[in-house]
XYZ file of N, CA and C in Angstrom:
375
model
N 24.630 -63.583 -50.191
C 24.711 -63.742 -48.751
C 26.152 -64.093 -48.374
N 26.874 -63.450 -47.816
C 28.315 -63.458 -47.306
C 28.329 -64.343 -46.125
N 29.654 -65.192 -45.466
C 29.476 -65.804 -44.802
C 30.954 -65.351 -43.879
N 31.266 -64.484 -44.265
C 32.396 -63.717 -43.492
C 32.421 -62.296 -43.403
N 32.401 -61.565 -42.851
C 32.462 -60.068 -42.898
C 33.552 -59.587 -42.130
N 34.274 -58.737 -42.639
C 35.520 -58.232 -42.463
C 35.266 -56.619 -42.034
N 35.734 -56.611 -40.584
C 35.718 -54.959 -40.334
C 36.664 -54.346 -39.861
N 37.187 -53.197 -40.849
C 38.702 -52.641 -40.360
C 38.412 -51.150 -41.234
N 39.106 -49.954 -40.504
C 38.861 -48.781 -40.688
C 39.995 -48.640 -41.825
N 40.644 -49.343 -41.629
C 42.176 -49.339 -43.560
C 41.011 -49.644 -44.324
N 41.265 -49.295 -45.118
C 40.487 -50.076 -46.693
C 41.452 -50.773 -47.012
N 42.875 -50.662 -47.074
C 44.043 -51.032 -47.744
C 43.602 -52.644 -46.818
N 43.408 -52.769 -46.016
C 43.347 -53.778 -44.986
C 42.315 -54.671 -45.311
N 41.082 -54.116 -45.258
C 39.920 -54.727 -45.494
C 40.031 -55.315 -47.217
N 40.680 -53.897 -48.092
C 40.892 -55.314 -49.230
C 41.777 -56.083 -49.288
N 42.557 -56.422 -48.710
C 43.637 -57.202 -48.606
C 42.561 -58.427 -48.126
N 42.290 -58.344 -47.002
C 41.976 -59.768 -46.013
C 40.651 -60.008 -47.185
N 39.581 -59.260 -47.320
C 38.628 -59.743 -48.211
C 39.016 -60.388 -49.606
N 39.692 -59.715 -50.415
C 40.493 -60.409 -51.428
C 40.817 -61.989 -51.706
N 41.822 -61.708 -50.313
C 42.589 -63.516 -50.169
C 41.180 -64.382 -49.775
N 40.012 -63.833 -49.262
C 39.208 -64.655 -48.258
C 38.332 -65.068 -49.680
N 38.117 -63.885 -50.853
C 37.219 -64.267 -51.837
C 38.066 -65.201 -52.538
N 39.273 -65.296 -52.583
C 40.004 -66.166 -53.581
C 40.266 -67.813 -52.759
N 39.777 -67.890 -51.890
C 39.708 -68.679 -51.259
C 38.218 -70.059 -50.814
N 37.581 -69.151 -51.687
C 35.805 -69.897 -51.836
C 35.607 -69.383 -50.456
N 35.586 -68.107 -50.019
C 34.534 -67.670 -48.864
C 33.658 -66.415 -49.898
N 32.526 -66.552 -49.271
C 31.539 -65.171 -49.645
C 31.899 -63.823 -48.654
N 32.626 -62.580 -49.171
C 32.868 -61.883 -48.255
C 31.530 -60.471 -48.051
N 31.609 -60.316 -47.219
C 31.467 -58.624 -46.860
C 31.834 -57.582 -46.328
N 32.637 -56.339 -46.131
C 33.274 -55.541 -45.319
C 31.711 -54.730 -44.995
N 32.770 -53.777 -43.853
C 32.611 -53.302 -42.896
C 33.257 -52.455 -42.195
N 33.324 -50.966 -42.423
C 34.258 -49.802 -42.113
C 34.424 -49.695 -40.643
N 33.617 -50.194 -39.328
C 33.945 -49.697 -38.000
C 32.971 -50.471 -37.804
N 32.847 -50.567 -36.094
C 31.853 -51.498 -35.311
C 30.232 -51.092 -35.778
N 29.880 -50.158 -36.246
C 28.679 -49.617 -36.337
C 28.343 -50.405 -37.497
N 29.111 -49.932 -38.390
C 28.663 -50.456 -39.700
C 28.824 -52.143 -39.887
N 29.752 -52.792 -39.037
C 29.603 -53.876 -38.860
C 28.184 -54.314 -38.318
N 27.996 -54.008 -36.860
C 26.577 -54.440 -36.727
C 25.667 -54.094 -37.515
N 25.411 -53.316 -38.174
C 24.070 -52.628 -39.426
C 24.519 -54.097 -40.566
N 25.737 -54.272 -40.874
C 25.617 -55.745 -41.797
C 25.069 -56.781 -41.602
N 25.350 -57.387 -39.807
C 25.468 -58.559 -39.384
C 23.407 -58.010 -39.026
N 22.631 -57.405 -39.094
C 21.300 -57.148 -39.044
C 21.043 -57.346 -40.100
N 21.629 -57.460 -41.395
C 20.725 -57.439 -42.664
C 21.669 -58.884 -43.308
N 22.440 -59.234 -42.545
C 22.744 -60.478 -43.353
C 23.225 -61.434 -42.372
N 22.209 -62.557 -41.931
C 21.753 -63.732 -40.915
C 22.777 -64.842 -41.529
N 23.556 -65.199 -42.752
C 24.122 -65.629 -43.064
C 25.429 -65.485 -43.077
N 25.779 -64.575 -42.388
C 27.409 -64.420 -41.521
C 27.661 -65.324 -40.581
N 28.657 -65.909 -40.514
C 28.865 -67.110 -39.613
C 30.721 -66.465 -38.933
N 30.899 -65.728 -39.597
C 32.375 -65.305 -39.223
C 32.513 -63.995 -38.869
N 32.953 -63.009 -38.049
C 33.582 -61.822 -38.198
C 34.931 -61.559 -37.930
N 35.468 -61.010 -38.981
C 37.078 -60.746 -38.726
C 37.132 -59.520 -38.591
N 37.409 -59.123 -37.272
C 37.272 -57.627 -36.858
C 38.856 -56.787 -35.981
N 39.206 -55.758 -36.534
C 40.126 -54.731 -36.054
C 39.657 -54.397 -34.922
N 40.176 -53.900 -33.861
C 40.305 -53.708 -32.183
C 39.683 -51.730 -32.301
N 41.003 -51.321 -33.401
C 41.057 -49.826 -32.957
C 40.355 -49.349 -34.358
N 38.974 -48.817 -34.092
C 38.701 -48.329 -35.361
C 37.839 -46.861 -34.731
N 37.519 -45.932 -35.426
C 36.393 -44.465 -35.428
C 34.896 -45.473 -34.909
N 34.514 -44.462 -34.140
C 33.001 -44.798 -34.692
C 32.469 -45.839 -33.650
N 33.167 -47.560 -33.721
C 32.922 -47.939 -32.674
C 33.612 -49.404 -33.010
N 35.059 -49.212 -31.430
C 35.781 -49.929 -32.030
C 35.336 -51.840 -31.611
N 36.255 -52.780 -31.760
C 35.996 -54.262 -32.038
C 35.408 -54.655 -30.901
N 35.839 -54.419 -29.955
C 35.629 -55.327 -28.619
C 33.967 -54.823 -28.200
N 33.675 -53.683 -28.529
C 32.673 -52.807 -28.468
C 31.300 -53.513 -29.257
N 31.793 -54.004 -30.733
C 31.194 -54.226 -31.195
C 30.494 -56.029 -31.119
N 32.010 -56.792 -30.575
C 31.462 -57.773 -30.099
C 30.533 -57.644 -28.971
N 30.694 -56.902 -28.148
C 29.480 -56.975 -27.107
C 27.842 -57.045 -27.526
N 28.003 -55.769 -28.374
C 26.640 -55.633 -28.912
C 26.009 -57.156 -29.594
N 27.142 -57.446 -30.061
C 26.698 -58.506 -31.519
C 26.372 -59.961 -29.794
N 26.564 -59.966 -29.084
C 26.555 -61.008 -28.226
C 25.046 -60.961 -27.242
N 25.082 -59.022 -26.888
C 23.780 -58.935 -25.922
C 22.742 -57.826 -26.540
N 22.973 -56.828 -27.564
C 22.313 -56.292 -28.195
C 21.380 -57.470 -29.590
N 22.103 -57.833 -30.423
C 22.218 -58.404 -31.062
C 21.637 -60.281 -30.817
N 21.733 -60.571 -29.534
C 21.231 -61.851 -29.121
C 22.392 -63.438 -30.481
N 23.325 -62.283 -30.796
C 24.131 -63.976 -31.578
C 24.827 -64.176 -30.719
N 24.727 -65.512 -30.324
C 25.577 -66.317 -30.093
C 26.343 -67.431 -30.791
N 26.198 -67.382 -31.844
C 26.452 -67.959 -33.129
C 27.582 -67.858 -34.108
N 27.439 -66.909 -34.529
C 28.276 -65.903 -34.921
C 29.870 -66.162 -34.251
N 31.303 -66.348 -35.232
C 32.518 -66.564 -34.681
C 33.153 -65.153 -35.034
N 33.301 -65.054 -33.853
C 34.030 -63.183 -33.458
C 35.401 -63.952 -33.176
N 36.625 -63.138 -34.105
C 37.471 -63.169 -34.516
C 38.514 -61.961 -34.985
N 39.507 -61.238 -33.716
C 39.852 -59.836 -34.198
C 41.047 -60.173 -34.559
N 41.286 -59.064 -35.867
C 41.922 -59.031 -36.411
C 43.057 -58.240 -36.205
N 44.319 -57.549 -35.701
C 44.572 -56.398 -34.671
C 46.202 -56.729 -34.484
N 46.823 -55.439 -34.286
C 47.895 -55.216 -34.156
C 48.145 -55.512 -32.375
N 47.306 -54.953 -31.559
C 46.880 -55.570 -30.417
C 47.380 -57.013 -29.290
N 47.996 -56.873 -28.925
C 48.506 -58.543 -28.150
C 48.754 -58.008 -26.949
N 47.740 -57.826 -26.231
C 48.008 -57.648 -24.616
C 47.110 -58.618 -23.649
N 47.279 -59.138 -22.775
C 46.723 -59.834 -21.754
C 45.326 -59.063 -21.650
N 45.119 -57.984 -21.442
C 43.894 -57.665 -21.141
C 42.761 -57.725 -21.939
N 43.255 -56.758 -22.978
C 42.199 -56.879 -23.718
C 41.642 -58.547 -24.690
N 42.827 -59.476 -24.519
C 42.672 -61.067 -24.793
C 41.904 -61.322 -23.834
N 41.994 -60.812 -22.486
C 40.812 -61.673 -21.379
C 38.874 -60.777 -21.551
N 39.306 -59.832 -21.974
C 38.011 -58.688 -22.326
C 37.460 -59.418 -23.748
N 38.309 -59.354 -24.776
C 37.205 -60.356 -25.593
C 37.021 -61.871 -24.875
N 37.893 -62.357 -24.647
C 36.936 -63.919 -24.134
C 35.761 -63.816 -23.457
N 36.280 -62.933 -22.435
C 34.767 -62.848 -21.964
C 33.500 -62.184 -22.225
N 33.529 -61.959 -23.382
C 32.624 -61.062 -24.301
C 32.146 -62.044 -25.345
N 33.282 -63.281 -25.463
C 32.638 -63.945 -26.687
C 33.778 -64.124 -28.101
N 34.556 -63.490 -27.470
C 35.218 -63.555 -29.199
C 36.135 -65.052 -29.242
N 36.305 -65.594 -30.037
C 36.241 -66.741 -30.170
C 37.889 -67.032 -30.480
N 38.454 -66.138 -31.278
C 39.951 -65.999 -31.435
C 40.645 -64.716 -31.558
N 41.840 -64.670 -31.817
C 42.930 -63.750 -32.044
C 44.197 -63.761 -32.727
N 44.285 -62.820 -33.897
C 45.167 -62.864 -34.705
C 45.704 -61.153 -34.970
N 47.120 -61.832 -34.519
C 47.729 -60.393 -34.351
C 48.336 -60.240 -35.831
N 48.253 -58.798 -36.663
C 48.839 -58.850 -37.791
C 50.234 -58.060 -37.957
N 51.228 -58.551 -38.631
C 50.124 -58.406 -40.189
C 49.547 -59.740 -40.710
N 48.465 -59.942 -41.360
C 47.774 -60.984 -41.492
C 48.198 -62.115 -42.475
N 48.444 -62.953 -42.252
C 49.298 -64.497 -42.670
C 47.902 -65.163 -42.951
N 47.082 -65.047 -44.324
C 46.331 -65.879 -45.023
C 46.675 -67.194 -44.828
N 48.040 -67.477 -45.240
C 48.396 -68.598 -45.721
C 48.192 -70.043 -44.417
N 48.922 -69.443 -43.068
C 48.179 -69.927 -41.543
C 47.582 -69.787 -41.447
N 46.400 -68.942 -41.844
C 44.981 -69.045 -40.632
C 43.731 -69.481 -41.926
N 44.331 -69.968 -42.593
C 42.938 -70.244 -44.390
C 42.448 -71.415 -43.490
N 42.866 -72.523 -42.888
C 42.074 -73.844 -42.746
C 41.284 -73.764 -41.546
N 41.928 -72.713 -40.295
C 41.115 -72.438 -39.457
C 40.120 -71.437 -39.245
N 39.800 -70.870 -40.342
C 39.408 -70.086 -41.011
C 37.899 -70.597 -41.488
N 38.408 -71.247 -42.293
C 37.470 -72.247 -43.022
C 36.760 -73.164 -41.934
N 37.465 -73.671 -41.148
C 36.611 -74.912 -40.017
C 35.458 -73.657 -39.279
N 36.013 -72.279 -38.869
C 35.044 -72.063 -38.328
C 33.923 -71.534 -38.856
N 34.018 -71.395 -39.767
C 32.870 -71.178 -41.137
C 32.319 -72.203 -41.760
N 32.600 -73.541 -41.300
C 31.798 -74.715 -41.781
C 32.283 -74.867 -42.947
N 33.190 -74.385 -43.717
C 33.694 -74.652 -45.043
C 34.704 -76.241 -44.898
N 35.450 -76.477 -43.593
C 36.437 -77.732 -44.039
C 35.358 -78.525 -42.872
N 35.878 -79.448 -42.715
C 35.539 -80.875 -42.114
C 36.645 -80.113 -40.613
N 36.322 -80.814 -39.711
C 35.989 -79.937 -38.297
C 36.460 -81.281 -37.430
């Protein structure tokens, strides 16, 4: 049972961030595009994190947070994109959708491991 799931249309990407996240005492799972993200986060109730890419095929981040918020009924769940992305808008389109943070890459493990961890219940909070 994974407690982070990682969705980004790179593989080069997704193993990168999954990698550092497994070497780090998280349980990971990827996730090629918003679709296949939600088909995970349905078969595994023990995701507490998603680290998700903005621009992917298929169906991209912001898209997929919606579902995961009103299709999906989590509210639980810490939506978290992962994304080259830094514009005012689409920062006010996930908040109000639910996503919980934003991290523009390229991705700096080394800053975001403890907040990372707090929102996954892994550190003391």
């Amino acid at each position: 049972m994974a407690n982070v799931l990682v969705v980004d249309d790179s593989s080069t990407m997704r193993e990168i961030v999954a990698s550092f996240l497994s070497k780090n005492g998280f349980e990971v799972a990827v996730a090629t595009d918003g679709r296949d993200g939600l088909a995970q986060l349905r078969q595994d109730p023990g995701i507490r994190l998603v680290l998700s890419d903005i621009n992917m095929p298929n169906m991209d981040g912001l898209t997929m947070a919606e579902k995961i918020r009103s299709e999906l009924g989590n509210q639980e769940v810490r939506i978290v994109m992962l994304t080259t992305e830094d514009n005012v808008e689409m920062r006010e389109r996930g908040r109000a959708i639910g996503v919980t943070g934003w991290i523009v890459k390229p991705f700096r493990g080394d800053v975001v491991l403890g907040p990372l961890k707090k929102l996954c219940g892994l550190a003391p909070g």
